[in-house]
Amino acid sequence: MSGNLERRYRRVLRLLPGWYRDLWQEDMVAAFLDGWLTGDPEADEYITKVAGPSSGEVASVAGLAVRLYLGGAGAPRRHFAWRQAMRRAVLAVTLVQATRGLDVLLLTAWSRHLFGWLPTPPASMVVATPGGIFPPAVWYLVAYAWIVAFVSLVLRYYRIGQVFAALAIVPDLVWLVQGQFTGRLPTPYIGPWAFWVLLSLCPVLAMTAFQRDAPVSPRWPWLLALPANYLLVVVPLLALRLTGNSEWVPDFSGLYCMLVALACVAHAPRAWSRQAASSGVWSLTLFLLAVDAGAYRMFSIADYLHDPHLITVSLAELLILVAAVSLVAPDAARAQAGRSEPPPYPRHV
Amino acid sequence: MTAKSMTVQAFFVLSALADAPRHGYGIVGEVVELSQGRVRLKIGSLYGVLDRLAAEGLIEPDREEAHDGRLRRYYRLTEDGRRALAAEAELRAATARVVRARLGLTGAQAAG
């Protein structure tokens, strides 16, 4: 009786992970058919011939599938580990963007003499905005928006963080597209595009992993990471530039590779000991960050084709990153291959 | 659950289970009635909400019954679910009382 209609709905349910279909498919099919069938054989025969799942129904199943693949409530351990790792990686990349925002904020304050005890900054320290169709104020707002996005995600105001991050990546995209079409930017100009895709677009898309039922991240360590990152990474680089040692300052891509490599090395003893329960998720997080940093390094090499020295340095950075991430990769593999935990409901009640 | 705000969908699903265990489509129908047609859950959304509520320990499976050759799975509120629903209902009622008072509405006017 319900043949065609049921078949169409089961086809939609194939979007769901297999383990979830094993548990809930029959229940969902029954609930779906209850909504259509009237009990009148003639009417039901007609309905099953012509009716099908509405676009809203398909969207609701697709949304459920995304949530389950990202490790929502009841998902197996490996999905859970991936989702946890993805959230931490997104927080880490957003931290990097927020640190850049903090840099803009503090340098702007410095150049406007808000720190009276500091001498006037040299011209090289004044914040330069990219220009294009947007006035400087927009670029300042973009930088500050990343700080708001990062703090909002840490404080669990996920929607606010997602909106600010999504708004922050728009001016960069407009600037890149406008620059390519007007010929203002050289072709190919792969590095900035790679930056936009890998450090702006990807994190914003991956922010879907921050949902209401997501396990929370500790607030204070992440909040303190922002000033700590500024003091430990940005200030020494500023000092190098101020003391005329700019040649020792790596480009942003190289810096990203080195920071991830250092984090891998620092985490390696924990990953090898496997004493801490969350070690595997951190290893998986570092693996994701290493993929992001490595991809950015590889794409941005294209902008150095004129300079063999810079190519050599870039390849060395890539090599160091690969060596460092190989220290935590086995632990990451164990975390993502974790066996399923028992489902939240019994299979048969 | 009381620390986090409850979504409208979760509130209506818990409300639908307040007086008796219900199966999937039974919950959908009850939510439509309780919300006076304003909340119409799609099946995918319903199961997402049920997953979350079960993970939070607010609902649990009750029984299975055969109907037209299909097994229907029924769900019921847990004690935690009952407490969370009562707390949320009280919060919403208190909010409604304050809003009515601020608007200068009596009970009859508000109903009309």
Short mmCIF file of C-alpha atoms in Angstrom, two decimals:
data_model
loop_
_atom_site.label_atom_id
_atom_site.label_comp_id
_atom_site.label_asym_id
_atom_site.label_seq_id
_atom_site.Cartn_x
_atom_site.Cartn_y
_atom_site.Cartn_z
CA MET A 1 0.00 0.00 0.00
CA SER A 2 2.67 2.51 1.00
CA GLY A 3 5.21 1.19 -1.56
CA ASN A 4 6.25 4.17 -3.67
CA LEU A 5 5.92 6.80 -0.98
CA GLU A 6 7.86 4.64 1.45
CA ARG A 7 10.56 3.95 -1.14
CA ARG A 8 10.99 7.67 -1.80
CA TYR A 9 11.32 8.45 1.89
CA ARG A 10 13.77 5.61 2.47
CA ARG A 11 15.87 7.03 -0.35
CA VAL A 12 16.02 10.36 1.53
CA LEU A 13 16.96 8.54 4.73
CA ARG A 14 20.08 7.22 3.01
CA LEU A 15 21.57 10.63 3.85
CA LEU A 16 21.77 9.47 7.46
CA PRO A 17 24.74 7.48 8.80
CA GLY A 18 24.27 3.71 8.64
CA TRP A 19 24.43 3.21 12.41
CA TYR A 20 21.62 5.72 12.86
CA ARG A 21 19.47 4.13 10.15
CA ASP A 22 19.88 0.74 11.87
CA LEU A 23 18.44 2.25 15.02
CA TRP A 24 15.78 4.66 13.82
CA GLN A 25 14.91 4.13 10.16
CA GLU A 26 11.79 2.01 10.74
CA ASP A 27 10.56 4.41 13.38
CA MET A 28 11.05 7.41 11.11
CA VAL A 29 9.38 5.68 8.17
CA ALA A 30 6.39 4.79 10.33
CA ALA A 31 6.12 8.36 11.63
CA PHE A 32 6.42 9.76 8.09
CA LEU A 33 3.76 7.43 6.65
CA ASP A 34 1.41 8.15 9.57
CA GLY A 35 1.45 11.75 8.41
CA TRP A 36 0.31 10.82 4.91
CA LEU A 37 -1.90 7.76 5.02
CA THR A 38 -5.59 8.17 5.81
CA GLY A 39 -6.73 4.58 6.27
CA ASP A 40 -8.99 4.89 3.20
CA PRO A 41 -7.55 2.35 0.69
CA GLU A 42 -8.51 4.38 -2.41
CA ALA A 43 -7.17 7.67 -1.10
CA ASP A 44 -4.02 5.99 0.19
CA GLU A 45 -3.37 4.30 -3.15
CA TYR A 46 -3.56 7.68 -4.89
CA ILE A 47 -1.37 9.36 -2.25
CA THR A 48 1.36 6.74 -2.45
CA LYS A 49 1.45 7.14 -6.23
CA VAL A 50 1.79 10.91 -6.41
CA ALA A 51 3.11 12.10 -3.04
CA GLY A 52 6.71 12.32 -1.91
CA PRO A 53 8.77 13.88 0.85
CA SER A 54 8.51 17.69 0.73
CA SER A 55 11.62 19.83 0.38
CA GLY A 56 11.22 20.76 4.06
CA GLU A 57 11.15 17.09 5.00
CA VAL A 58 14.29 16.41 2.96
CA ALA A 59 16.00 19.46 4.51
CA SER A 60 15.17 18.25 8.02
CA VAL A 61 16.73 14.84 7.30
CA ALA A 62 19.78 16.53 5.71
CA GLY A 63 20.16 18.74 8.80
CA LEU A 64 19.94 15.71 11.06
CA ALA A 65 22.54 13.93 8.92
CA VAL A 66 24.99 16.85 9.16
CA ARG A 67 24.56 16.97 12.92
CA LEU A 68 25.11 13.22 13.26
CA TYR A 69 28.18 13.16 10.98
CA LEU A 70 29.60 15.98 13.08
CA GLY A 71 29.10 13.90 16.21
CA GLY A 72 25.80 15.11 17.67
CA ALA A 73 24.05 13.43 20.58
CA GLY A 74 24.23 9.66 20.26
CA ALA A 75 26.89 9.62 17.51
CA PRO A 76 29.65 6.98 17.70
CA ARG A 77 32.89 7.89 19.41
CA ARG A 78 34.84 8.51 16.19
CA HIS A 79 32.28 11.11 15.03
CA PHE A 80 32.38 12.63 18.49
CA ALA A 81 36.19 12.82 18.39
CA TRP A 82 36.12 14.43 14.94
CA ARG A 83 33.60 16.99 16.04
CA GLN A 84 35.50 17.80 19.22
CA ALA A 85 38.72 18.12 17.23
CA MET A 86 37.04 20.28 14.62
CA ARG A 87 35.67 22.62 17.29
CA ARG A 88 39.11 22.98 18.87
CA ALA A 89 40.74 23.55 15.48
CA VAL A 90 38.16 26.22 14.65
CA LEU A 91 38.79 27.88 18.01
CA ALA A 92 42.54 27.77 17.32
CA VAL A 93 42.21 29.34 13.85
CA THR A 94 39.77 31.93 15.20
CA LEU A 95 42.33 32.62 17.95
CA VAL A 96 44.93 33.29 15.25
CA GLN A 97 42.55 35.71 13.51
CA ALA A 98 41.62 37.34 16.83
CA THR A 99 45.32 37.80 17.65
CA ARG A 100 45.73 39.63 14.35
CA GLY A 101 42.73 41.75 15.36
CA LEU A 102 44.30 42.48 18.73
CA ASP A 103 47.51 43.45 16.93
CA VAL A 104 45.60 45.95 14.77
CA LEU A 105 43.81 47.31 17.84
CA LEU A 106 46.99 47.80 19.87
CA LEU A 107 49.05 49.19 17.00
CA THR A 108 46.27 51.65 16.18
CA ALA A 109 46.10 52.70 19.83
CA TRP A 110 49.89 53.08 19.87
CA SER A 111 50.00 55.18 16.72
CA ARG A 112 47.28 57.43 18.19
CA HIS A 113 49.40 57.96 21.32
CA LEU A 114 47.01 56.17 23.67
CA PHE A 115 50.04 54.66 25.38
CA GLY A 116 51.61 57.92 26.51
CA TRP A 117 54.66 56.22 28.03
CA LEU A 118 55.68 54.71 24.66
CA PRO A 119 57.60 56.70 22.06
CA THR A 120 55.93 57.47 18.74
CA PRO A 121 55.92 54.27 16.66
CA PRO A 122 58.08 54.14 13.53
CA ALA A 123 56.28 54.39 10.20
CA SER A 124 56.71 50.64 9.62
CA MET A 125 54.55 49.93 12.69
CA VAL A 126 51.54 51.94 11.52
CA VAL A 127 48.66 49.67 10.46
CA ALA A 128 48.28 49.63 6.69
CA THR A 129 44.83 48.73 5.38
CA PRO A 130 44.45 46.89 2.06
CA GLY A 131 42.46 49.66 0.38
CA GLY A 132 40.10 48.72 -2.44
CA ILE A 133 36.51 49.90 -2.31
CA PHE A 134 36.33 49.86 1.47
CA PRO A 135 37.49 52.74 3.70
CA PRO A 136 40.06 51.94 6.43
CA ALA A 137 37.30 51.87 9.06
CA VAL A 138 35.86 48.70 7.49
CA TRP A 139 39.20 46.90 7.77
CA TYR A 140 39.53 47.92 11.41
CA LEU A 141 36.02 46.59 12.04
CA VAL A 142 36.92 43.32 10.29
CA ALA A 143 39.91 42.89 12.59
CA TYR A 144 37.84 43.63 15.70
CA ALA A 145 35.02 41.35 14.48
CA TRP A 146 37.37 38.37 14.76
CA ILE A 147 38.01 39.24 18.41
CA VAL A 148 34.26 39.37 19.04
CA ALA A 149 33.79 36.07 17.14
CA PHE A 150 36.50 34.32 19.15
CA VAL A 151 35.30 35.56 22.54
CA SER A 152 31.67 34.73 21.65
CA LEU A 153 32.55 31.15 20.68
CA VAL A 154 34.53 30.66 23.89
CA LEU A 155 31.69 32.11 25.99
CA ARG A 156 29.27 29.76 24.15
CA TYR A 157 27.36 32.49 22.32
CA TYR A 158 27.77 30.37 19.22
CA ARG A 159 25.30 32.18 16.97
CA ILE A 160 26.89 35.58 17.67
CA GLY A 161 30.35 34.15 16.97
CA GLN A 162 29.18 32.58 13.72
CA VAL A 163 27.52 35.81 12.52
CA PHE A 164 30.55 38.01 13.32
CA ALA A 165 32.97 35.57 11.68
CA ALA A 166 30.74 35.28 8.59
CA LEU A 167 30.58 39.09 8.29
CA ALA A 168 34.34 39.41 8.84
CA ILE A 169 35.24 37.30 5.80
CA VAL A 170 33.10 39.26 3.32
CA PRO A 171 35.30 42.37 2.81
CA ASP A 172 38.36 40.18 2.11
CA LEU A 173 36.42 38.26 -0.54
CA VAL A 174 35.18 41.48 -2.14
CA TRP A 175 38.73 42.89 -2.07
CA LEU A 176 40.16 39.76 -3.74
CA VAL A 177 37.47 39.53 -6.40
CA GLN A 178 37.65 43.24 -7.17
CA GLY A 179 41.45 43.13 -7.29
CA GLN A 180 41.49 40.20 -9.74
CA PHE A 181 38.86 41.70 -12.03
CA THR A 182 40.38 45.19 -12.13
CA GLY A 183 43.92 43.85 -12.60
CA ARG A 184 45.06 45.54 -9.36
CA LEU A 185 46.29 42.17 -8.09
CA PRO A 186 48.85 40.12 -10.01
CA THR A 187 47.80 36.81 -11.54
CA PRO A 188 48.21 34.23 -10.15
CA TYR A 189 47.67 35.59 -6.65
CA ILE A 190 47.23 32.28 -4.94
CA GLY A 191 48.52 33.00 -1.44
CA PRO A 192 45.81 35.52 -0.43
CA TRP A 193 43.11 33.32 -1.95
CA ALA A 194 44.48 30.33 -0.01
CA PHE A 195 44.48 32.45 3.16
CA TRP A 196 40.87 33.43 2.59
CA VAL A 197 39.71 29.86 1.89
CA LEU A 198 41.78 28.06 4.53
CA LEU A 199 41.80 30.56 7.40
CA SER A 200 38.55 32.43 6.83
CA LEU A 201 35.99 30.43 4.85
CA CYS A 202 36.81 26.94 6.19
CA PRO A 203 36.61 27.96 9.87
CA VAL A 204 33.32 29.78 9.27
CA LEU A 205 31.85 26.69 7.56
CA ALA A 206 33.23 24.42 10.27
CA MET A 207 31.52 26.55 12.90
CA THR A 208 28.43 24.39 12.21
CA ALA A 209 30.13 21.99 14.66
CA PHE A 210 29.25 24.45 17.44
CA GLN A 211 25.72 23.46 18.37
CA ARG A 212 23.65 23.60 21.51
CA ASP A 213 24.42 20.01 22.46
CA ALA A 214 28.17 20.39 21.89
CA PRO A 215 30.35 19.61 24.92
CA VAL A 216 31.64 22.92 26.21
CA SER A 217 35.26 24.02 26.04
CA PRO A 218 36.87 25.45 29.19
CA ARG A 219 36.50 29.23 29.05
CA TRP A 220 39.47 30.63 30.90
CA PRO A 221 42.28 28.74 29.17
CA TRP A 222 40.92 29.79 25.78
CA LEU A 223 40.31 33.39 26.85
CA LEU A 224 43.80 33.66 28.33
CA ALA A 225 45.22 32.18 25.15
CA LEU A 226 44.46 35.45 23.31
CA PRO A 227 46.71 37.78 25.36
CA ALA A 228 49.22 34.94 25.81
CA ASN A 229 49.40 34.38 22.05
CA TYR A 230 49.92 38.10 21.56
CA LEU A 231 52.66 38.36 24.16
CA LEU A 232 54.49 35.17 23.22
CA VAL A 233 54.20 35.33 19.42
CA VAL A 234 53.36 38.82 18.19
CA VAL A 235 55.45 40.90 20.61
CA PRO A 236 58.73 39.03 19.86
CA LEU A 237 58.04 39.46 16.13
CA LEU A 238 57.39 43.17 16.64
CA ALA A 239 60.65 43.39 18.59
CA LEU A 240 62.52 41.75 15.71
CA ARG A 241 61.04 44.23 13.26
CA LEU A 242 61.74 47.22 15.52
CA THR A 243 65.36 46.17 15.98
CA GLY A 244 65.96 45.91 12.23
CA ASN A 245 65.89 42.12 12.09
CA SER A 246 62.92 41.79 9.78
CA GLU A 247 64.68 39.12 7.72
CA TRP A 248 64.16 36.75 10.67
CA VAL A 249 60.41 37.29 10.66
CA PRO A 250 58.71 34.50 8.70
CA ASP A 251 55.74 35.23 6.47
CA PHE A 252 52.34 34.46 7.96
CA SER A 253 52.15 31.04 6.34
CA GLY A 254 55.57 30.07 7.68
CA LEU A 255 54.67 31.36 11.14
CA TYR A 256 51.44 29.30 11.09
CA CYS A 257 53.45 26.16 10.15
CA MET A 258 56.00 26.75 12.89
CA LEU A 259 53.38 27.36 15.58
CA VAL A 260 51.51 24.17 14.69
CA ALA A 261 54.80 22.25 14.55
CA LEU A 262 55.78 23.57 18.00
CA ALA A 263 52.38 22.60 19.39
CA CYS A 264 52.80 19.07 17.95
CA VAL A 265 56.22 18.71 19.56
CA ALA A 266 54.90 20.01 22.90
CA HIS A 267 51.95 17.59 22.76
CA ALA A 268 53.98 14.57 21.61
CA PRO A 269 54.96 13.25 25.09
CA ARG A 270 51.29 13.25 26.12
CA ALA A 271 50.24 11.61 22.85
CA TRP A 272 52.82 8.87 23.26
CA SER A 273 52.01 8.23 26.91
CA ARG A 274 48.24 8.09 26.23
CA GLN A 275 47.64 8.77 29.90
CA ALA A 276 45.29 11.69 29.43
CA ALA A 277 41.81 10.80 28.22
CA SER A 278 41.57 13.74 25.83
CA SER A 279 45.03 13.26 24.34
CA GLY A 280 43.63 11.68 21.15
CA VAL A 281 41.25 14.55 20.48
CA TRP A 282 44.08 17.06 20.86
CA SER A 283 46.23 14.98 18.51
CA LEU A 284 43.38 14.98 16.00
CA THR A 285 43.03 18.75 16.46
CA LEU A 286 46.72 19.27 15.74
CA PHE A 287 46.47 16.99 12.72
CA LEU A 288 43.62 19.12 11.32
CA LEU A 289 45.59 22.31 11.98
CA ALA A 290 48.66 20.80 10.33
CA VAL A 291 46.64 19.95 7.21
CA ASP A 292 45.33 23.54 7.15
CA ALA A 293 48.77 25.08 7.71
CA GLY A 294 50.47 22.70 5.25
CA ALA A 295 47.91 23.39 2.52
CA TYR A 296 48.31 27.15 3.04
CA ARG A 297 52.11 26.85 2.88
CA MET A 298 51.97 24.81 -0.33
CA PHE A 299 49.58 27.18 -2.10
CA SER A 300 51.41 30.30 -0.97
CA ILE A 301 54.72 29.02 -2.40
CA ALA A 302 53.25 29.95 -5.78
CA ASP A 303 53.74 33.62 -4.89
CA TYR A 304 57.52 33.05 -4.41
CA LEU A 305 58.31 31.44 -7.75
CA HIS A 306 60.67 34.35 -8.54
CA ASP A 307 62.83 33.71 -5.45
CA PRO A 308 64.59 30.32 -5.02
CA HIS A 309 65.67 31.23 -1.48
CA LEU A 310 62.08 31.78 -0.32
CA ILE A 311 61.02 28.54 -1.99
CA THR A 312 63.73 26.66 -0.08
CA VAL A 313 62.67 28.26 3.21
CA SER A 314 59.00 27.43 2.51
CA LEU A 315 59.81 23.80 1.73
CA ALA A 316 61.88 23.55 4.90
CA GLU A 317 58.93 24.87 6.92
CA LEU A 318 56.70 22.30 5.26
CA LEU A 319 59.17 19.53 6.07
CA ILE A 320 59.40 20.57 9.73
CA LEU A 321 55.60 20.61 9.93
CA VAL A 322 55.31 17.11 8.44
CA ALA A 323 57.96 15.75 10.80
CA ALA A 324 56.26 17.34 13.83
CA VAL A 325 52.76 16.15 12.95
CA SER A 326 54.02 12.61 12.39
CA LEU A 327 54.74 12.56 16.16
CA VAL A 328 51.04 12.90 17.01
CA ALA A 329 49.51 11.21 13.94
CA PRO A 330 49.34 7.68 15.46
CA ASP A 331 47.46 9.01 18.49
CA ALA A 332 45.13 10.98 16.19
CA ALA A 333 44.46 7.81 14.16
CA ARG A 334 43.57 5.90 17.34
CA ALA A 335 41.15 8.66 18.38
CA GLN A 336 39.32 8.77 15.08
CA ALA A 337 39.14 4.97 14.82
CA GLY A 338 37.61 4.71 18.30
CA ARG A 339 34.92 2.06 18.61
CA SER A 340 31.29 3.02 18.89
CA GLU A 341 29.91 3.74 22.31
CA PRO A 342 26.62 2.09 23.19
CA PRO A 343 23.68 3.97 21.68
CA PRO A 344 21.71 6.21 24.05
CA TYR A 345 18.59 4.05 23.71
CA PRO A 346 18.36 0.27 23.83
CA ARG A 347 17.90 -1.22 20.36
CA HIS A 348 14.74 -2.93 21.60
CA VAL A 349 12.72 -1.41 24.37
CA MET B 1 18.55 21.81 31.17
CA THR B 2 17.59 24.63 33.47
CA ALA B 3 21.01 26.24 33.01
CA LYS B 4 20.54 26.30 29.23
CA SER B 5 17.44 27.84 27.69
CA MET B 6 15.09 25.27 26.19
CA THR B 7 14.25 25.55 22.49
CA VAL B 8 10.63 26.03 21.45
CA GLN B 9 10.69 22.62 19.73
CA ALA B 10 12.05 20.84 22.80
CA PHE B 11 9.48 22.59 25.00
CA PHE B 12 6.59 21.42 22.83
CA VAL B 13 7.94 17.86 22.48
CA LEU B 14 8.26 17.56 26.26
CA SER B 15 4.79 19.10 26.64
CA ALA B 16 3.38 16.54 24.19
CA LEU B 17 4.70 13.76 26.43
CA ALA B 18 3.53 15.34 29.68
CA ASP B 19 0.27 13.39 30.05
CA ALA B 20 1.06 10.11 28.25
CA PRO B 21 3.75 8.30 26.27
CA ARG B 22 3.48 8.95 22.51
CA HIS B 23 4.99 7.61 19.30
CA GLY B 24 6.71 9.71 16.61
CA TYR B 25 3.74 10.95 14.63
CA GLY B 26 1.65 11.17 17.80
CA ILE B 27 4.16 13.71 19.10
CA VAL B 28 4.06 15.66 15.83
CA GLY B 29 0.25 15.87 15.96
CA GLU B 30 0.20 16.81 19.63
CA VAL B 31 2.78 19.56 19.07
CA VAL B 32 0.64 21.04 16.27
CA GLU B 33 -2.37 21.03 18.58
CA LEU B 34 -0.53 22.41 21.62
CA SER B 35 1.07 25.17 19.60
CA GLN B 36 -2.20 25.95 17.80
CA GLY B 37 -0.60 25.15 14.48
CA ARG B 38 2.44 27.40 14.94
CA VAL B 39 4.98 24.56 15.32
CA ARG B 40 4.92 21.79 12.71
CA LEU B 41 7.83 19.43 13.21
CA LYS B 42 9.32 17.64 10.22
CA ILE B 43 10.28 14.05 10.95
CA GLY B 44 14.02 14.74 10.67
CA SER B 45 13.71 17.66 13.09
CA LEU B 46 11.61 15.57 15.49
CA TYR B 47 14.26 12.86 15.71
CA GLY B 48 16.99 15.46 16.18
CA VAL B 49 15.06 16.87 19.14
CA LEU B 50 14.33 13.37 20.52
CA ASP B 51 18.06 12.52 20.30
CA ARG B 52 19.03 15.62 22.25
CA LEU B 53 16.35 15.15 24.89
CA ALA B 54 17.29 11.49 25.33
CA ALA B 55 20.99 12.39 25.59
CA GLU B 56 20.09 14.91 28.31
CA GLY B 57 18.06 12.25 30.12
CA LEU B 58 14.76 14.11 29.76
CA ILE B 59 12.92 11.38 27.81
CA GLU B 60 13.29 7.61 27.43
CA PRO B 61 11.72 4.81 25.38
CA ASP B 62 8.47 3.46 26.78
CA ARG B 63 7.30 0.51 24.63
CA GLU B 64 6.80 -0.73 21.09
CA GLU B 65 3.41 -1.51 19.57
CA ALA B 66 2.53 -3.07 16.22
CA HIS B 67 0.24 -0.96 14.03
CA ASP B 68 -0.59 -1.85 10.39
CA GLY B 69 2.36 -4.21 10.32
CA ARG B 70 4.79 -1.54 11.61
CA LEU B 71 6.34 -1.19 15.00
CA ARG B 72 5.69 2.14 16.66
CA ARG B 73 8.12 3.18 19.34
CA TYR B 74 6.67 5.19 22.21
CA TYR B 75 8.55 7.73 24.33
CA ARG B 76 7.86 9.03 27.83
CA LEU B 77 9.15 11.77 30.10
CA THR B 78 11.71 10.90 32.75
CA GLU B 79 11.55 12.46 36.21
CA ASP B 80 14.28 14.90 35.11
CA GLY B 81 12.23 15.70 32.02
CA ARG B 82 9.14 16.36 34.14
CA ARG B 83 11.12 18.70 36.40
CA ALA B 84 12.73 20.52 33.45
CA LEU B 85 9.35 20.96 31.74
CA ALA B 86 7.72 22.23 34.94
CA ALA B 87 10.55 24.74 35.44
CA GLU B 88 10.33 25.94 31.83
CA ALA B 89 6.52 26.21 32.00
CA GLU B 90 6.76 28.22 35.21
CA LEU B 91 9.36 30.53 33.63
CA ARG B 92 7.19 31.09 30.57
CA ALA B 93 4.07 31.67 32.68
CA ALA B 94 5.90 34.16 34.89
CA THR B 95 7.19 35.99 31.82
CA ALA B 96 3.70 36.06 30.34
CA ARG B 97 2.29 37.51 33.61
CA VAL B 98 4.87 40.29 33.60
CA VAL B 99 4.26 41.11 29.93
CA ARG B 100 0.48 41.18 30.45
CA ALA B 101 0.89 43.47 33.44
CA ARG B 102 3.15 45.82 31.50
CA LEU B 103 0.67 45.94 28.63
CA GLY B 104 -2.12 46.63 31.11
CA LEU B 105 -4.08 43.58 29.98
CA THR B 106 -6.47 41.68 32.20
CA GLY B 107 -6.82 37.91 31.82
CA ALA B 108 -9.98 38.30 29.70
CA GLN B 109 -8.45 40.88 27.41
CA ALA B 110 -5.35 38.77 26.95
CA ALA B 111 -7.47 35.76 26.05
CA GLY B 112 -9.63 37.83 23.69
#
